[in-house]
Structures are given as C-alpha cells and as structure tokens.
GROMACS .gro file of C-alpha atoms in nm:
model
  481
    1MET     CA    1  -0.036  -0.016   0.012
    2THR     CA    2   0.126   0.321  -0.081
    3SER     CA    3   0.203   0.603   0.156
    4ASP     CA    4   0.031   0.885   0.165
    5LYS     CA    5   0.344   1.134   0.146
    6PHE     CA    6   0.401   0.972  -0.240
    7ARG     CA    7  -0.025   0.995  -0.275
    8ARG     CA    8  -0.024   1.383  -0.205
    9GLN     CA    9   0.417   1.465  -0.416
   10LEU     CA   10   0.182   1.236  -0.706
   11ARG     CA   11  -0.089   1.418  -0.705
   12GLN     CA   12   0.129   1.757  -0.731
   13GLU     CA   13   0.333   1.612  -0.992
   14ALA     CA   14   0.004   1.529  -1.169
   15GLU     CA   15  -0.158   1.826  -1.181
   16GLN     CA   16   0.198   2.026  -1.318
   17TRP     CA   17   0.225   1.740  -1.622
   18TRP     CA   18  -0.152   1.823  -1.642
   19HIS     CA   19  -0.137   2.222  -1.636
   20SER     CA   20   0.201   2.173  -1.813
   21GLY     CA   21   0.017   1.918  -2.124
   22LEU     CA   22   0.218   1.663  -2.049
   23ILE     CA   23  -0.091   1.410  -2.018
   24ASP     CA   24  -0.391   1.474  -2.122
   25ALA     CA   25  -0.770   1.493  -1.843
   26ALA     CA   26  -0.833   1.161  -1.916
   27LEU     CA   27  -0.507   1.034  -1.765
   28TYR     CA   28  -0.473   1.223  -1.495
   29ASP     CA   29  -0.884   1.102  -1.375
   30GLN     CA   30  -0.697   0.746  -1.342
   31LEU     CA   31  -0.444   0.801  -1.134
   32ALA     CA   32  -0.625   0.972  -0.921
   33GLN     CA   33  -0.881   0.694  -0.909
   34ARG     CA   34  -0.635   0.456  -0.845
   35TYR     CA   35  -0.404   0.655  -0.591
   36ARG     CA   36  -0.748   0.842  -0.495
   37PHE     CA   37  -0.661   1.160  -0.385
   38ASP     CA   38  -1.048   1.257  -0.331
   39ARG     CA   39  -0.959   1.075  -0.014
   40LEU     CA   40  -0.658   1.322   0.107
   41GLU     CA   41  -0.812   1.582   0.209
   42ASN     CA   42  -1.065   1.328   0.445
   43GLU     CA   43  -0.801   1.076   0.558
   44ALA     CA   44  -0.587   1.376   0.727
   45ARG     CA   45  -0.895   1.489   0.840
   46ASN     CA   46  -0.949   1.205   1.021
   47ARG     CA   47  -0.530   1.208   1.160
   48PHE     CA   48  -0.594   1.504   1.297
   49THR     CA   49  -0.910   1.382   1.430
   50THR     CA   50  -0.720   1.143   1.594
   51ILE     CA   51  -0.462   1.271   1.728
   52LEU     CA   52  -0.710   1.581   1.943
   53ILE     CA   53  -0.892   1.262   2.096
   54SER     CA   54  -0.612   1.082   2.151
   55LEU     CA   55  -0.506   1.386   2.376
   56GLY     CA   56  -0.749   1.404   2.473
   57GLY     CA   57  -0.778   1.052   2.648
   58ILE     CA   58  -0.455   0.985   2.741
   59LEU     CA   59  -0.503   1.334   2.992
   60LEU     CA   60  -0.871   1.234   3.023
   61GLY     CA   61  -0.721   0.837   3.141
   62LEU     CA   62  -0.446   1.053   3.392
   63GLY     CA   63  -0.688   1.258   3.585
   64ALA     CA   64  -0.916   0.939   3.591
   65ILE     CA   65  -0.623   0.774   3.774
   66THR     CA   66  -0.478   1.047   4.049
   67PHE     CA   67  -0.913   1.067   4.101
   68VAL     CA   68  -0.906   0.707   4.198
   69ALA     CA   69  -0.536   0.646   4.341
   70ALA     CA   70  -0.681   0.947   4.559
   71ASN     CA   71  -0.955   0.819   4.678
   72TRP     CA   72  -0.867   0.433   4.699
   73SER     CA   73  -0.831   0.357   5.043
   74VAL     CA   74  -1.129   0.533   5.097
   75TRP     CA   75  -1.323   0.279   4.876
   76SER     CA   76  -1.454  -0.013   4.997
   77ARG     CA   77  -1.373  -0.342   4.773
   78THR     CA   78  -1.630  -0.404   4.586
   79GLU     CA   79  -1.648  -0.017   4.486
   80LYS     CA   80  -1.286  -0.103   4.421
   81LEU     CA   81  -1.397  -0.418   4.189
   82ALA     CA   82  -1.682  -0.214   4.027
   83LEU     CA   83  -1.509   0.040   3.915
   84LEU     CA   84  -1.236  -0.198   3.763
   85LEU     CA   85  -1.449  -0.400   3.530
   86SER     CA   86  -1.648  -0.145   3.442
   87VAL     CA   87  -1.325   0.060   3.269
   88PHE     CA   88  -1.222  -0.253   3.217
   89LEU     CA   89  -1.517  -0.344   2.938
   90SER     CA   90  -1.599   0.020   2.865
   91VAL     CA   91  -1.224   0.052   2.670
   92ASN     CA   92  -1.268  -0.308   2.539
   93ILE     CA   93  -1.612  -0.263   2.448
   94ILE     CA   94  -1.646   0.109   2.311
   95GLY     CA   95  -1.225  -0.023   2.131
   96PHE     CA   96  -1.403  -0.354   1.971
   97TRP     CA   97  -1.699  -0.143   1.836
   98LEU     CA   98  -1.459   0.084   1.622
   99TRP     CA   99  -1.229  -0.151   1.555
  100ARG     CA  100  -1.510  -0.340   1.401
  101SER     CA  101  -1.646  -0.025   1.211
  102ARG     CA  102  -1.734   0.045   0.847
  103ASP     CA  103  -1.469   0.390   0.877
  104ARG     CA  104  -1.111   0.162   0.841
  105GLY     CA  105  -0.917   0.511   0.907
  106GLY     CA  106  -0.839   0.746   1.213
  107GLY     CA  107  -1.170   0.551   1.347
  108HIS     CA  108  -0.997   0.151   1.291
  109LYS     CA  109  -0.741   0.213   1.423
  110LEU     CA  110  -0.849   0.391   1.718
  111GLY     CA  111  -1.056   0.123   1.790
  112ALA     CA  112  -0.727  -0.064   1.774
  113ALA     CA  113  -0.533   0.111   2.010
  114LEU     CA  114  -0.851   0.066   2.249
  115LEU     CA  115  -0.775  -0.306   2.217
  116LEU     CA  116  -0.390  -0.293   2.330
  117LEU     CA  117  -0.485  -0.028   2.600
  118GLY     CA  118  -0.765  -0.310   2.742
  119GLY     CA  119  -0.446  -0.566   2.625
  120LEU     CA  120  -0.284  -0.318   2.897
  121MET     CA  121  -0.530  -0.322   3.132
  122LEU     CA  122  -0.590  -0.641   3.175
  123GLY     CA  123  -0.218  -0.672   3.388
  124ALA     CA  124  -0.273  -0.386   3.553
  125ASN     CA  125  -0.708  -0.552   3.643
  126VAL     CA  126  -0.502  -0.839   3.796
  127GLY     CA  127  -0.240  -0.752   3.985
  128LEU     CA  128  -0.491  -0.525   4.177
  129VAL     CA  129  -0.754  -0.751   4.254
  130SER     CA  130  -0.463  -1.037   4.318
  131GLN     CA  131  -0.351  -0.684   4.600
  132MET     CA  132  -0.643  -0.638   4.705
  133PHE     CA  133  -0.755  -1.027   4.818
  134HIS     CA  134  -0.405  -1.074   4.985
  135GLN     CA  135  -0.327  -1.312   4.748
  136SER     CA  136   0.096  -1.229   4.652
  137GLY     CA  137   0.341  -1.456   4.462
  138PRO     CA  138   0.605  -1.447   4.185
  139LEU     CA  139   0.652  -1.150   3.948
  140TYR     CA  140   0.642  -1.447   3.680
  141GLU     CA  141   0.298  -1.582   3.744
  142LEU     CA  142   0.116  -1.260   3.745
  143LEU     CA  143   0.291  -1.285   3.383
  144TYR     CA  144   0.208  -1.563   3.267
  145VAL     CA  145  -0.163  -1.459   3.372
  146TRP     CA  146  -0.177  -1.212   3.132
  147SER     CA  147  -0.045  -1.337   2.882
  148GLY     CA  148  -0.258  -1.569   2.874
  149GLY     CA  149  -0.590  -1.291   2.786
  150VAL     CA  150  -0.398  -1.189   2.581
  151TRP     CA  151  -0.402  -1.491   2.384
  152VAL     CA  152  -0.718  -1.533   2.463
  153MET     CA  153  -0.832  -1.230   2.331
  154ALA     CA  154  -0.568  -1.205   2.016
  155ILE     CA  155  -0.619  -1.522   1.931
  156ALA     CA  156  -1.065  -1.369   1.878
  157LEU     CA  157  -0.979  -1.003   1.765
  158ARG     CA  158  -0.707  -1.180   1.451
  159MET     CA  159  -0.449  -0.825   1.566
  160PRO     CA  160  -0.100  -0.808   1.542
  161ALA     CA  161   0.004  -0.582   1.824
  162LEU     CA  162  -0.212  -0.839   2.045
  163SER     CA  163  -0.077  -1.124   1.930
  164ILE     CA  164   0.235  -0.944   2.016
  165LEU     CA  165   0.212  -0.877   2.340
  166SER     CA  166   0.128  -1.204   2.401
  167VAL     CA  167   0.401  -1.313   2.280
  168LEU     CA  168   0.667  -1.137   2.479
  169LEU     CA  169   0.513  -1.117   2.828
  170ALA     CA  170   0.557  -1.463   2.794
  171GLY     CA  171   0.892  -1.436   2.716
  172CYS     CA  172   0.945  -1.139   3.023
  173ALA     CA  173   0.729  -1.436   3.237
  174TYR     CA  174   0.998  -1.685   3.153
  175PHE     CA  175   1.312  -1.596   3.267
  176PRO     CA  176   1.282  -1.566   3.620
  177ALA     CA  177   1.004  -1.840   3.587
  178SER     CA  178   1.398  -2.024   3.459
  179PHE     CA  179   1.563  -1.857   3.793
  180ASP     CA  180   1.366  -2.010   4.011
  181VAL     CA  181   1.242  -2.377   3.952
  182PRO     CA  182   1.649  -2.560   3.972
  183TRP     CA  183   1.620  -2.423   4.321
  184THR     CA  184   1.296  -2.640   4.380
  185GLU     CA  185   1.157  -2.959   4.500
  186THR     CA  186   0.864  -2.937   4.403
  187LEU     CA  187   0.671  -2.756   4.100
  188ASP     CA  188   0.348  -2.564   4.086
  189ILE     CA  189   0.162  -2.535   3.783
  190TRP     CA  190   0.341  -2.166   3.707
  191GLN     CA  191   0.693  -2.379   3.686
  192ARG     CA  192   0.565  -2.699   3.466
  193VAL     CA  193   0.438  -2.413   3.232
  194THR     CA  194   0.762  -2.319   3.249
  195ILE     CA  195   0.917  -2.604   3.206
  196HIS     CA  196   0.699  -2.641   2.904
  197LEU     CA  197   0.682  -2.321   2.701
  198PRO     CA  198   0.899  -2.480   2.381
  199LEU     CA  199   0.589  -2.683   2.367
  200LEU     CA  200   0.286  -2.400   2.460
  201THR     CA  201   0.528  -2.200   2.194
  202LEU     CA  202   0.509  -2.375   1.931
  203LEU     CA  203   0.138  -2.535   1.983
  204LEU     CA  204  -0.012  -2.123   2.116
  205PHE     CA  205   0.240  -1.831   1.963
  206ALA     CA  206   0.292  -2.048   1.636
  207PRO     CA  207  -0.066  -2.031   1.558
  208LEU     CA  208  -0.139  -1.708   1.675
  209ALA     CA  209   0.117  -1.567   1.445
  210ARG     CA  210  -0.006  -1.706   1.138
  211LEU     CA  211  -0.361  -1.676   1.193
  212SER     CA  212  -0.336  -1.252   1.305
  213ARG     CA  213  -0.043  -1.224   0.960
  214SER     CA  214   0.193  -1.056   1.221
  215GLY     CA  215   0.594  -1.159   1.092
  216VAL     CA  216   0.696  -1.033   1.409
  217THR     CA  217   0.435  -1.230   1.619
  218PHE     CA  218   0.589  -1.500   1.416
  219CYS     CA  219   1.016  -1.402   1.514
  220LEU     CA  220   0.928  -1.418   1.832
  221THR     CA  221   0.831  -1.702   1.869
  222GLY     CA  222   1.114  -1.852   1.686
  223LEU     CA  223   1.296  -1.655   1.942
  224LEU     CA  224   1.131  -1.808   2.262
  225LEU     CA  225   1.097  -2.082   2.090
  226SER     CA  226   1.555  -2.116   2.141
  227VAL     CA  227   1.586  -1.902   2.477
  228SER     CA  228   1.356  -2.205   2.652
  229VAL     CA  229   1.544  -2.505   2.489
  230VAL     CA  230   1.810  -2.347   2.560
  231GLY     CA  231   1.731  -2.306   2.862
  232ASN     CA  232   1.595  -2.549   2.984
  233ILE     CA  233   1.913  -2.716   2.899
  234LEU     CA  234   2.079  -2.451   3.109
  235ILE     CA  235   1.827  -2.645   3.406
  236TRP     CA  236   1.973  -2.992   3.402
  237PRO     CA  237   2.323  -3.052   3.086
  238THR     CA  238   2.334  -3.394   3.071
  239TRP     CA  239   2.500  -3.533   2.783
  240ALA     CA  240   2.139  -3.643   2.640
  241ASN     CA  241   1.994  -3.259   2.694
  242LEU     CA  242   2.283  -3.131   2.563
  243CYS     CA  243   2.203  -3.266   2.220
  244ALA     CA  244   1.842  -3.047   2.193
  245CYS     CA  245   2.042  -2.720   2.167
  246THR     CA  246   1.971  -2.848   1.816
  247LEU     CA  247   1.633  -2.918   1.827
  248PRO     CA  248   1.530  -2.447   1.754
  249PRO     CA  249   1.699  -2.497   1.416
  250ALA     CA  250   1.529  -2.851   1.342
  251LEU     CA  251   1.246  -2.695   1.434
  252LEU     CA  252   1.197  -2.397   1.211
  253TRP     CA  253   1.414  -2.558   0.940
  254GLY     CA  254   1.172  -2.811   0.954
  255TYR     CA  255   0.888  -2.555   0.943
  256SER     CA  256   0.919  -2.454   0.635
  257ASN     CA  257   0.882  -2.765   0.476
  258TYR     CA  258   0.513  -2.779   0.651
  259SER     CA  259   0.229  -2.736   0.432
  260SER     CA  260   0.051  -2.453   0.494
  261PRO     CA  261  -0.303  -2.326   0.316
  262PRO     CA  262  -0.318  -2.071   0.107
  263TRP     CA  263  -0.474  -1.797   0.294
  264LEU     CA  264  -0.211  -1.815   0.557
  265PRO     CA  265   0.077  -1.690   0.507
  266ALA     CA  266   0.370  -1.964   0.560
  267PHE     CA  267   0.678  -1.780   0.706
  268SER     CA  268   0.923  -1.904   0.540
  269ALA     CA  269   1.169  -1.676   0.532
  270ILE     CA  270   1.215  -1.590   0.839
  271ALA     CA  271   1.180  -1.904   0.962
  272HIS     CA  272   1.512  -1.949   0.730
  273ARG     CA  273   1.665  -1.641   0.912
  274LEU     CA  274   1.661  -1.753   1.236
  275THR     CA  275   1.796  -2.121   1.174
  276LEU     CA  276   2.128  -1.937   0.941
  277ILE     CA  277   2.125  -1.670   1.347
  278TYR     CA  278   2.085  -1.976   1.570
  279LEU     CA  279   2.364  -2.197   1.391
  280ALA     CA  280   2.536  -1.922   1.332
  281ALA     CA  281   2.577  -1.878   1.694
  282LEU     CA  282   2.528  -2.204   1.782
  283PHE     CA  283   2.894  -2.312   1.591
  284TYR     CA  284   3.029  -2.011   1.720
  285LEU     CA  285   3.062  -2.063   2.060
  286LEU     CA  286   3.138  -2.416   1.998
  287SER     CA  287   3.403  -2.367   1.856
  288PHE     CA  288   3.621  -2.221   2.091
  289ARG     CA  289   3.876  -2.441   2.198
  290SER     CA  290   3.797  -2.307   2.648
  291TRP     CA  291   3.458  -2.556   2.593
  292GLY     CA  292   3.728  -2.876   2.580
  293TRP     CA  293   3.670  -2.808   2.998
  294PHE     CA  294   3.363  -2.783   3.011
  295ARG     CA  295   3.153  -3.142   3.209
  296PRO     CA  296   2.752  -3.168   3.193
  297ASN     CA  297   2.588  -3.272   3.487
  298GLN     CA  298   2.526  -3.659   3.512
  299ALA     CA  299   2.372  -3.731   3.846
  300GLU     CA  300   2.144  -3.853   3.808
  301ALA     CA  301   1.917  -3.766   4.143
  302GLY     CA  302   1.712  -3.530   4.101
  303TRP     CA  303   1.447  -3.726   3.845
  304ASP     CA  304   1.147  -3.620   4.065
  305TRP     CA  305   1.097  -3.383   3.862
  306ARG     CA  306   1.341  -3.265   3.561
  307TRP     CA  307   1.223  -3.563   3.342
  308GLN     CA  308   0.994  -3.379   3.291
  309ILE     CA  309   1.162  -3.128   3.051
  310ALA     CA  310   1.343  -3.516   2.881
  311LEU     CA  311   1.000  -3.602   2.819
  312GLY     CA  312   0.950  -3.211   2.645
  313LEU     CA  313   1.295  -3.236   2.492
  314ILE     CA  314   1.233  -3.583   2.369
  315GLY     CA  315   0.819  -3.451   2.224
  316LEU     CA  316   1.010  -3.184   2.034
  317THR     CA  317   1.247  -3.373   1.896
  318ALA     CA  318   0.940  -3.626   1.752
  319LEU     CA  319   0.786  -3.282   1.601
  320ALA     CA  320   1.108  -3.245   1.389
  321LEU     CA  321   1.129  -3.564   1.301
  322TRP     CA  322   0.798  -3.524   1.162
  323LEU     CA  323   0.821  -3.194   0.986
  324TRP     CA  324   1.163  -3.311   0.794
  325LEU     CA  325   1.025  -3.641   0.684
  326ARG     CA  326   0.689  -3.495   0.568
  327PRO     CA  327   0.767  -3.221   0.289
  328ARG     CA  328   0.496  -3.066   0.128
  329ASP     CA  329   0.521  -3.406  -0.180
  330ARG     CA  330   0.589  -3.673  -0.188
  331TRP     CA  331   0.877  -3.527  -0.520
  332GLN     CA  332   1.030  -3.335  -0.198
  333ARG     CA  333   1.101  -3.622   0.031
  334TRP     CA  334   1.452  -3.716  -0.257
  335GLN     CA  335   1.512  -3.424  -0.334
  336PHE     CA  336   1.736  -3.300  -0.066
  337TRP     CA  337   2.071  -3.251  -0.276
  338ARG     CA  338   1.917  -3.124  -0.609
  339GLN     CA  339   1.835  -2.787  -0.500
  340PRO     CA  340   2.004  -2.449  -0.626
  341LEU     CA  341   2.090  -2.310  -0.271
  342ALA     CA  342   2.350  -2.400  -0.084
  343LEU     CA  343   2.171  -2.366   0.229
  344ASN     CA  344   1.931  -2.687   0.131
  345SER     CA  345   1.719  -2.862   0.384
  346GLY     CA  346   2.105  -3.139   0.236
  347SER     CA  347   2.279  -2.925   0.412
  348ILE     CA  348   2.087  -2.753   0.735
  349GLY     CA  349   2.046  -3.190   0.756
  350VAL     CA  350   2.400  -3.229   0.788
  351MET     CA  351   2.518  -2.982   0.976
  352LEU     CA  352   2.257  -3.070   1.274
  353LEU     CA  353   2.350  -3.431   1.273
  354VAL     CA  354   2.727  -3.376   1.271
  355THR     CA  355   2.695  -3.075   1.539
  356ALA     CA  356   2.414  -3.404   1.750
  357ALA     CA  357   2.735  -3.663   1.675
  358ILE     CA  358   2.932  -3.455   1.862
  359LEU     CA  359   2.786  -3.375   2.123
  360SER     CA  360   2.662  -3.605   2.243
  361PHE     CA  361   3.030  -3.807   2.138
  362LEU     CA  362   3.193  -3.587   2.387
  363TYR     CA  363   3.006  -3.616   2.656
  364ALA     CA  364   2.892  -3.955   2.722
  365PRO     CA  365   2.986  -4.013   2.997
  366HIS     CA  366   3.198  -4.314   3.059
  367TRP     CA  367   3.430  -4.286   2.732
  368SER     CA  368   3.690  -4.053   2.777
  369GLU     CA  369   3.816  -4.352   3.064
  370LEU     CA  370   3.774  -4.660   2.774
  371ALA     CA  371   3.881  -4.440   2.475
  372PRO     CA  372   4.234  -4.208   2.676
  373GLU     CA  373   4.430  -4.172   2.287
  374LEU     CA  374   4.111  -4.051   2.144
  375ALA     CA  375   4.091  -3.878   2.427
  376GLU     CA  376   4.386  -3.668   2.395
  377LEU     CA  377   4.284  -3.678   1.992
  378LEU     CA  378   3.959  -3.465   2.087
  379PHE     CA  379   4.071  -3.252   2.327
  380GLY     CA  380   4.481  -3.273   2.348
  381ARG     CA  381   4.657  -3.015   2.180
  382LEU     CA  382   4.501  -2.968   1.855
  383SER     CA  383   4.143  -2.997   1.977
  384LEU     CA  384   3.918  -3.136   1.670
  385VAL     CA  385   3.625  -3.055   1.840
  386THR     CA  386   3.706  -2.707   1.810
  387VAL     CA  387   3.892  -2.794   1.451
  388ALA     CA  388   3.543  -2.929   1.303
  389PHE     CA  389   3.292  -2.731   1.479
  390ASN     CA  390   3.468  -2.354   1.309
  391VAL     CA  391   3.490  -2.616   0.970
  392LEU     CA  392   3.099  -2.560   1.045
  393PHE     CA  393   3.073  -2.179   1.074
  394PHE     CA  394   3.318  -2.098   0.809
  395GLY     CA  395   3.157  -2.322   0.597
  396LEU     CA  396   2.814  -2.185   0.650
  397ALA     CA  397   2.949  -1.849   0.618
  398ILE     CA  398   3.112  -1.906   0.288
  399ALA     CA  399   2.766  -2.097   0.256
  400THR     CA  400   2.578  -1.808   0.250
  401ILE     CA  401   2.747  -1.579   0.015
  402ARG     CA  402   2.735  -1.739  -0.227
  403ASP     CA  403   2.353  -1.783  -0.201
  404SER     CA  404   2.358  -1.390  -0.170
  405LEU     CA  405   2.520  -1.435  -0.538
  406ALA     CA  406   2.177  -1.708  -0.661
  407LEU     CA  407   1.994  -1.462  -0.529
  408GLY     CA  408   2.117  -1.133  -0.550
  409SER     CA  409   2.052  -1.099  -0.201
  410ARG     CA  410   2.252  -0.772  -0.046
  411PRO     CA  411   2.173  -0.821   0.316
  412ALA     CA  412   2.289  -1.218   0.284
  413PHE     CA  413   2.585  -1.064   0.119
  414TRP     CA  414   2.774  -0.924   0.364
  415GLY     CA  415   2.577  -1.053   0.665
  416GLY     CA  416   2.813  -1.332   0.564
  417THR     CA  417   3.114  -1.104   0.463
  418ILE     CA  418   2.987  -1.027   0.841
  419LEU     CA  419   2.994  -1.389   1.021
  420LEU     CA  420   3.368  -1.419   0.735
  421VAL     CA  421   3.611  -1.180   0.947
  422LEU     CA  422   3.388  -1.221   1.236
  423GLY     CA  423   3.551  -1.594   1.327
  424ILE     CA  424   3.941  -1.501   1.145
  425ALA     CA  425   3.930  -1.225   1.341
  426THR     CA  426   3.862  -1.354   1.670
  427ARG     CA  427   4.102  -1.757   1.605
  428MET     CA  428   4.359  -1.453   1.528
  429LEU     CA  429   4.251  -1.312   1.902
  430GLU     CA  430   4.149  -1.570   2.060
  431TYR     CA  431   4.586  -1.788   2.003
  432ASN     CA  432   4.893  -1.666   2.123
  433THR     CA  433   4.959  -1.417   1.797
  434ASP     CA  434   5.207  -1.209   1.654
  435LEU     CA  435   5.153  -0.851   1.688
  436LEU     CA  436   5.281  -0.771   1.374
  437LEU     CA  437   5.017  -1.097   1.187
  438LYS     CA  438   4.715  -0.927   1.415
  439ALA     CA  439   4.814  -0.621   1.180
  440PHE     CA  440   4.817  -0.814   0.876
  441VAL     CA  441   4.496  -0.965   0.944
  442LEU     CA  442   4.348  -0.762   1.042
  443SER     CA  443   4.441  -0.530   0.746
  444ALA     CA  444   4.392  -0.785   0.502
  445CYS     CA  445   4.065  -0.836   0.632
  446GLY     CA  446   3.948  -0.529   0.565
  447ILE     CA  447   4.052  -0.464   0.207
  448GLY     CA  448   3.852  -0.777   0.139
  449VAL     CA  449   3.578  -0.669   0.269
  450ILE     CA  450   3.631  -0.379   0.046
  451LEU     CA  451   3.696  -0.554  -0.280
  452GLY     CA  452   3.450  -0.843  -0.166
  453GLY     CA  453   3.164  -0.550  -0.149
  454LEU     CA  454   3.240  -0.373  -0.458
  455TRP     CA  455   3.238  -0.645  -0.655
  456PHE     CA  456   2.902  -0.763  -0.518
  457GLU     CA  457   2.801  -0.482  -0.682
  458ARG     CA  458   2.970  -0.493  -0.991
  459HIS     CA  459   2.774  -0.821  -1.031
  460ILE     CA  460   2.467  -0.764  -0.968
  461GLN     CA  461   2.454  -0.391  -1.196
  462ALA     CA  462   2.532  -0.654  -1.486
  463GLU     CA  463   2.311  -0.938  -1.379
  464ASN     CA  464   2.010  -0.666  -1.347
  465ALA     CA  465   2.101  -0.460  -1.702
  466PRO     CA  466   1.981  -0.742  -1.923
  467ARG     CA  467   1.685  -0.637  -1.710
  468GLN     CA  468   1.617  -0.349  -1.686
  469PHE     CA  469   1.746  -0.266  -2.131
  470ALA     CA  470   1.503  -0.500  -2.232
  471PRO     CA  471   1.183  -0.479  -2.404
  472LEU     CA  472   0.813  -0.579  -2.214
  473THR     CA  473   0.715  -0.824  -2.422
  474PRO     CA  474   0.392  -0.942  -2.343
  475THR     CA  475   0.308  -1.319  -2.272
  476PRO     CA  476   0.016  -1.473  -2.417
  477ASN     CA  477  -0.092  -1.607  -2.070
  478SER     CA  478  -0.079  -1.245  -1.898
  479HIS     CA  479  -0.473  -1.160  -1.933
  480GLU     CA  480  -0.518  -1.486  -1.620
  481THR     CA  481  -0.282  -1.368  -1.369
   0.00000   0.00000   0.00000
C-alpha cells in the first residue's frame, strides 16, 4: 500500500503535468482514481481528529488515575472491583465497536489502540485484584496469567498488536521463572509451564502468528522457542539434553517444509533467517577451544521433576522428525540435494546431524576412560572438536555468501561477510599471535571486505542490466494472472 506522502507528491506532480500538457485529463483521472486523490483531505482530517482524541484520552486517563489514587484507600472492595471491571469492559467494548466499524481510517486505528490498551489494563487489573485479596506470589505468575489473557483476546480478534504483546509477556515471564525452577524440589503449575514452554510456544503462539498474519509475532515466537529450549538445557545440562541444542533450527527449518493452507502466511523466509542466525551463533560459541573443560551434570538424583524436561525435549525431537520427513509433496522427499542454493535442506540437515553427533560423543559418560587415546586426540593441543565446529562456522559463512550471489541479496552477502571476518578475527585473537600478524590479518580483512563489496555490487549491476533494457513483451497468459 502506497504512503500518503507519496500520494500527495504524485497529486502535485500530476497537476503540474496536466497544466503543462504532458498528460491529458483522462490520464489524470485514471491516476486520481487509482491513488484516491479525493480521499487525501478526509484522511488527513481523520488523522488530526484521532490525534486530538488520543491526546484528550490520555489527559482524561491521567485525571481518572489521579482521582482513583486519591480515593483508592477510602473505597470498599466491592466499589474497587466494580470500578476495575467497568473501566476494563468499557474500554474493550468501545474499542471493539470502533475496530469493527466500516471506517478503516482514524476510527479503526483508534479502536485498535483501545483494544491494545485493554490488553495492557488486563495485567493491571489482575495485579490490583490479587493485591486486594492479599494474594502474593512471584512476578512471573502474574506475567503468565497476563500473557494467557492477552492470547485469548488476540486469538479471538486476530490482532497483530495483541499477539506481539502476548509473546513478549510470555518471554518476560520465562526469564525469572527459569532462575527459580532449579532451586525448587516440587514444581507448581507455573513452574511446569516454564519447563514445557517450548512445546506451548509451538502449540499456542505459532498458530497465533499465522492467524494474525504477523511476521513480528512469528519472529518473536522463534526467538522464544530458541531461548526456552536452551534455558531448559541449562536447567539440567546432561549429555543427552545438550544434544537438544539443535532442536530450534531443526524445528524452524522443518516448519518451512510443512504445507500450509494458501490463505495463511507461511513465514518460510523468517524461519530460514532465524535458523541461520541460530546456527551461526551456535557454531561460533562452540568454535572456542575452552569447551574441552566443560562437563555436564551426570548426577541421577533429582528425577522427581527433571524427567519432565527430558520428556519435553523428546516430544520436540519427534515433532522435528515429523516435519523433516513430511515434505510438501512426495517428490521433495528425495530432492534434498537437488536444490539451487547451498543452504538447502540437505546441507542444514547434515550440519544438525554432525553437531548432535559431536556433542553426544563428546559429553557421553565414561567414554574418555574407555578410550584415553581418543580423548587426548579430541582434547589435546589440536582439538578436533574445535576444528570441526570452525569448519562448520566458516562453511556456513561461505555458503551464505554463495547464496547471496545466486539470489542477488545484499543482506545475505554482508551477513556472510561479517561471519567470515568475525571468525578470522576471533581465531586470531584467541590464539597467541604476534602483533605484526594481527595487523596483517586485520588489514587483509578490511581490504577483502572492500573488494568483495565492490565486486558484489558490480555483479548485481551486471545481472540487472539485461533486465532493465529488455523489451516488455506480453506473455500469452498474462491476461490470466
């Protein structure tokens, strides 16, 4: 959809073209009908009215809050409940009425703002009601309840703003809850929600992102899935759970292979970007040689509730396998390697399998006592594990640059270049090297980035030149599109 600024500039230019004789009245009328020149003034008036109403509503709300704060201690509990419920219902009813109106201008936006305000007021009402009835507890319990209530509003209205708020509240609740869970002997319902948040994220927030058609919600859902899986691994870092760090990219990449209805967005591009970002961060962290001293917790005590973490990770593993082994059609089942891009399902699957195999073999219990020579080879002066993850990291960077040339994507090219330079600079600083070598490497990286960027722009210009000067010939089936 074109912006109002562009439409105003186009109207001014079209009027000058008309008066100068460059276009006739019929062409000007077509432009006016296509870009709706007659609605510009009404839309500006609606925006001005919306701003005035919003400012007045903010001042009115501040006055109401001040009045309530002055009389809060005087009112009875019944009066407080009646006030909270009446204000909450009034804001949501008025917002829903404006949001569902036929006017898609200022009234619709004002209704959406009131519904978002209603979602924010839900948390305040829950907190005040719990305070009135002397119900105390951790902050994450309030955030989980708040997120659940906003999720119900978002799934019913399919509003992107409410869906984003629901995911953000769940993420804010997970961080304090994840620090509280390891010190608990018996879990309550909210701590169980924390442990099973990865599965709940897939079941609740992924469909919400598609129904609300919000790419931001899907991106936040992928981030919450990754953070919650890694957080559960850190809560109980056994050697088997450490292998589950490959689950978020497997789920995100496998999601793009899942066939979705045509009327719902697939978000495949966002899932691919999140997968590559996660893999780049994982390979970069594991490429340091200091991981050899780390040993996971092999204690078998505490299985009163920790088995639930393992059960949840097993469920996510089964879901990832189902997504990968169920392509969009039967033809794609054997086409992992016959794809034009370097970062395809086959290469990503190999990276995930190699990472899981290395971690499972590296941290498996008692294998170092059974094979001391192999342990010396893996953890010795030249660690093969470190070499393997460095190869994966640099391979990912080079594959990203290669795909950027095939797609003509500048973000992909600069992303791969940054990864390549970051890996070289990190390895140089990690190991004891001379200052002269460091200066040479940094200078070489700078020159390489400049030359690579200039070469890439020339390559893109050469690829786009035939398209710019090619004649526009209509295709036989162009009228059917």
